Coordinates of C-alpha atoms in Angstrom, one line a residue:
X381 CA 55.0 -231.3 221.6
X382 CA 57.2 -230.4 224.7
X383 CA 56.2 -229.1 227.9
X384 CA 57.6 -228.8 231.5
X385 CA 56.7 -231.8 233.6
X386 CA 55.6 -229.3 236.2
X387 CA 53.4 -227.6 233.6
X388 CA 51.9 -231.0 232.5
X389 CA 51.0 -231.8 236.2
X390 CA 48.9 -228.5 236.0
X391 CA 46.6 -230.4 233.4
X392 CA 45.8 -232.8 236.2
X393 CA 44.5 -230.1 238.3
X394 CA 42.5 -228.5 235.4
X395 CA 40.9 -231.9 234.6
X396 CA 39.8 -232.1 238.1
X397 CA 38.3 -228.7 237.8
X398 CA 36.5 -229.5 234.5
X399 CA 35.3 -232.8 235.7
X400 CA 33.7 -231.0 238.7
X401 CA 32.2 -228.5 236.2
X402 CA 30.8 -231.2 234.1
X403 CA 29.3 -232.7 237.3
X404 CA 28.0 -229.3 238.2
X405 CA 26.2 -228.8 234.9
X406 CA 24.9 -232.3 234.8
X407 CA 23.3 -231.8 238.2
X408 CA 22.0 -228.4 237.1
X409 CA 20.2 -230.0 233.9
X410 CA 19.0 -232.9 235.7
X411 CA 18.0 -231.3 238.9
X412 CA 15.0 -233.3 240.2
X413 CA 13.1 -230.2 241.2
X414 CA 13.0 -229.2 237.3
X415 CA 11.0 -232.1 236.5
X416 CA 8.8 -231.9 239.4
X417 CA 8.1 -228.1 238.7
X418 CA 7.5 -228.9 235.1
X419 CA 4.9 -231.5 236.0
X420 CA 3.3 -229.2 238.4
X421 CA 3.1 -226.7 235.8
X422 CA 1.5 -229.0 233.2
X423 CA -1.0 -230.1 236.0
X424 CA -1.7 -226.6 236.8
X425 CA -2.5 -225.7 233.3
X426 CA -4.8 -228.8 233.0
X427 CA -6.6 -227.6 236.2
X428 CA -7.1 -224.3 234.7
X429 CA -8.7 -225.7 231.7
X430 CA -11.0 -227.6 233.8
X431 CA -11.9 -224.6 235.7
X432 CA -12.6 -222.8 232.7
X433 CA -14.9 -225.5 231.6
X434 CA -16.5 -226.0 234.9
X435 CA -17.2 -222.1 235.1
X436 CA -18.9 -222.4 231.7
X437 CA -21.1 -225.1 233.1
X438 CA -21.9 -223.0 236.3
X439 CA -22.8 -220.0 234.0
X440 CA -25.0 -221.8 231.6
X441 CA -26.9 -223.5 234.5
X442 CA -27.2 -220.1 236.3
X443 CA -28.7 -218.6 233.3
X444 CA -31.1 -221.7 233.1
X445 CA -32.1 -221.3 236.7
X446 CA -32.7 -217.6 236.1
X447 CA -35.0 -218.5 233.3
X448 CA -36.8 -221.1 235.2
X449 CA -37.3 -218.8 238.1
X450 CA -38.7 -216.1 235.7
X451 CA -41.1 -218.8 234.1
X452 CA -42.4 -220.0 237.5
X453 CA -42.8 -216.4 238.5
X454 CA -44.7 -215.6 235.4
X455 CA -47.2 -218.6 235.8
X456 CA -47.5 -217.8 239.5
X457 CA -48.3 -214.2 238.7
X458 CA -50.9 -215.1 236.0
X459 CA -52.5 -217.6 238.5
X460 CA -52.7 -214.9 241.2
X461 CA -54.5 -212.7 238.9
X462 CA -57.0 -215.3 237.7
X463 CA -57.8 -216.4 241.5
X464 CA -58.1 -212.8 242.4
X465 CA -60.6 -212.5 239.4
X466 CA -62.5 -215.4 240.4
X467 CA -62.7 -214.1 244.1
X468 CA -63.8 -210.6 243.0
X469 CA -67.3 -211.6 241.8
X470 CA -66.8 -209.5 238.6
X471 CA -67.2 -212.7 236.4
X472 CA -70.8 -213.6 236.3
X473 CA -71.0 -215.9 233.2
X474 CA -70.7 -219.6 234.1
X475 CA -68.8 -220.3 230.9
X476 CA -66.3 -217.7 231.9
X477 CA -66.1 -218.9 235.5
X478 CA -65.8 -222.5 234.1
X479 CA -63.0 -221.3 231.7
X480 CA -61.3 -219.5 234.5
X481 CA -61.4 -222.3 236.9
X482 CA -59.9 -224.5 234.3
X483 CA -57.1 -222.1 233.4
X484 CA -56.3 -221.7 237.2
X485 CA -56.0 -225.6 237.3
X486 CA -53.9 -225.8 234.3
X487 CA -51.7 -223.1 235.7
X488 CA -51.2 -224.8 239.0
X489 CA -50.1 -227.8 237.1
X490 CA -47.8 -225.7 234.7
X491 CA -46.5 -224.2 238.0
X492 CA -45.7 -227.6 239.5
X493 CA -44.0 -228.8 236.3
X494 CA -42.0 -225.7 236.0
X495 CA -40.9 -225.8 239.8
X496 CA -39.8 -229.4 239.4
X497 CA -37.6 -228.5 236.3
X498 CA -36.3 -225.5 238.4
X499 CA -35.4 -227.8 241.1
X500 CA -33.5 -230.1 238.8
X501 CA -31.6 -227.4 237.3
X502 CA -30.8 -225.9 240.8
X503 CA -29.5 -229.3 241.8
X504 CA -27.5 -229.5 238.7
X505 CA -26.0 -226.0 239.4
X506 CA -25.3 -227.0 243.1
X507 CA -23.3 -230.0 241.8
X508 CA -21.6 -227.9 239.3
X509 CA -20.7 -225.2 241.8
X510 CA -19.3 -228.0 244.0
X511 CA -17.1 -229.4 241.2
X512 CA -16.0 -225.9 240.6
X513 CA -15.0 -225.2 244.2
X514 CA -13.0 -228.7 244.4
X515 CA -11.1 -227.6 241.2
X516 CA -10.3 -224.1 242.7
X517 CA -9.3 -225.8 245.8
X518 CA -7.0 -228.0 243.9
X519 CA -5.5 -225.2 241.8
X520 CA -4.8 -223.3 245.2
X521 CA -3.1 -226.3 246.7
X522 CA -1.0 -227.0 243.6
X523 CA 0.1 -223.4 243.4
X524 CA 1.3 -223.5 246.9
X525 CA 3.1 -226.8 246.2
X526 CA 4.6 -225.2 243.0
X527 CA 5.8 -222.2 244.8
X528 CA 7.3 -224.3 247.6
X529 CA 9.0 -226.3 244.9
X530 CA 10.2 -223.3 242.8
X531 CA 11.8 -222.0 246.0
X532 CA 13.6 -225.3 246.7
X533 CA 14.7 -225.3 243.0
X534 CA 16.0 -221.8 243.3
X535 CA 18.2 -222.3 246.3
X536 CA 19.7 -225.6 244.7
X537 CA 20.3 -223.6 241.5
X538 CA 21.9 -220.7 243.6
X539 CA 24.3 -223.3 245.3
X540 CA 25.2 -224.8 242.1
X541 CA 25.7 -221.4 240.4
X542 CA 28.1 -220.5 243.6
X543 CA 29.9 -223.6 243.1
X544 CA 30.3 -223.1 239.4
X545 CA 31.5 -219.7 240.0
X546 CA 34.2 -220.8 242.2
X547 CA 35.3 -223.5 239.9
X548 CA 35.3 -221.3 236.8
X549 CA 37.8 -218.9 238.9
X550 CA 39.9 -222.0 239.6
X551 CA 39.9 -222.7 236.2
X552 CA 41.0 -219.3 235.0
X553 CA 43.8 -219.4 237.2
X554 CA 44.9 -222.9 235.8
X555 CA 44.5 -221.9 232.3
X556 CA 46.8 -218.8 232.9
X557 CA 49.6 -221.2 233.9
X558 CA 49.3 -223.4 230.6
X559 CA 51.2 -222.6 227.6
X560 CA 48.9 -221.8 224.6
X561 CA 49.7 -225.1 222.5
X562 CA 49.3 -227.3 225.5
X563 CA 46.0 -225.9 226.5
X564 CA 44.9 -225.9 222.6
X565 CA 45.6 -229.6 222.6
X566 CA 43.8 -230.4 225.8
X567 CA 40.8 -228.3 224.8
X568 CA 40.7 -230.0 221.4
X569 CA 40.7 -233.4 223.1
X570 CA 37.7 -232.4 225.3
X571 CA 35.9 -230.9 222.2
X572 CA 35.9 -234.3 220.6
X573 CA 33.7 -235.5 223.3
X574 CA 36.3 -237.1 225.5
X575 CA 35.4 -236.1 229.1
X576 CA 38.9 -236.8 230.3
X577 CA 41.6 -235.2 228.4
X578 CA 44.5 -235.5 230.6
X579 CA 45.2 -238.2 233.2
X580 CA 47.9 -239.6 235.3
X581 CA 49.9 -242.7 234.4
X582 CA 49.8 -244.8 237.5
X583 CA 51.5 -248.3 237.7
X584 CA 51.0 -249.4 234.3
X585 CA 47.4 -247.9 233.8
X586 CA 46.2 -244.8 232.0
X587 CA 43.9 -243.2 234.5
X588 CA 41.9 -241.4 231.7
X589 CA 40.5 -244.5 230.2
X590 CA 41.6 -247.1 233.0
X591 CA 43.3 -249.1 230.3
X592 CA 46.4 -251.5 231.3
X593 CA 49.3 -250.2 229.1
X594 CA 51.2 -253.0 227.3
X595 CA 54.9 -253.6 228.0
X596 CA 55.9 -252.0 224.8
X597 CA 53.8 -248.7 225.6
X598 CA 55.3 -248.8 229.1
X599 CA 58.9 -249.0 227.7
X600 CA 58.3 -246.1 225.3
X601 CA 56.9 -244.0 228.1
X602 CA 59.9 -244.6 230.4
X603 CA 62.2 -243.9 227.3
X604 CA 60.6 -240.7 226.5
X605 CA 62.0 -237.3 227.7
X606 CA 60.4 -235.9 230.7
X607 CA 59.1 -232.9 228.8
X608 CA 57.4 -235.0 226.0
X609 CA 53.7 -234.6 226.0
X610 CA 52.5 -238.2 225.7
X611 CA 49.0 -239.4 224.4
X612 CA 47.3 -242.6 225.6
X613 CA 47.4 -245.1 222.8
X614 CA 43.7 -246.1 223.4
X615 CA 41.9 -242.9 224.4
X616 CA 44.3 -240.4 223.0
X617 CA 44.2 -238.3 226.4
X618 CA 47.4 -236.7 227.4
X619 CA 49.2 -239.0 229.9
X620 CA 51.0 -237.1 232.7
X621 CA 53.9 -238.6 234.4
X622 CA 54.7 -237.8 238.1
X623 CA 56.4 -239.6 240.9
X624 CA 53.1 -241.5 241.6
X625 CA 53.4 -243.2 238.0
X626 CA 55.7 -246.0 239.3
X627 CA 57.8 -245.9 236.3

């Protein structure tokens, strides 16, 4: 393949731009903020699951407290009626009085037991509400941290996007200066997974792969016409010759 030496030098500028684009895309893909945001999102999802479970516990315990309060109130009301009946003097039978007094005593014990059970459930509810409040506070704090990190990430991504836009514009200008066959060769080398498709020959070294060229290779390079498109025998990148090559 033939190409004007000046045109071949354009490949060096194109390679510089493509290397910068590769770095830009790598920074975009590996932006530390991405991993941090993803971790915060996973933690937030876990917190939400914990909050759902905690709210279920609070709801269940609230119903238990309500039932316990109802049971206590029912026994208290019944005991109040029995005491009122005792104090009214309407019961004259000693057997009935004895039964009524026994029932009042039993109700007092029942009320005490129910109040103890109610207190225990209320303590459990208080603890569960405390757990829920702590989880909700953690969710709020994490949401704030996530919003801040997402803002930082957005700013970093915007900077990278601006840089990428400028590089792509520079690339388009350079590509327009290259003949189709030379550009196709360059692009094919890059598509083969070789990051550096064109590099300078400098003082006996291919700067694409940093290989020291043999004397035979150097003699071949020196003897090749200036418009020959040469390939590195090691990495197969296009070797560009300039006044810096020291040939």
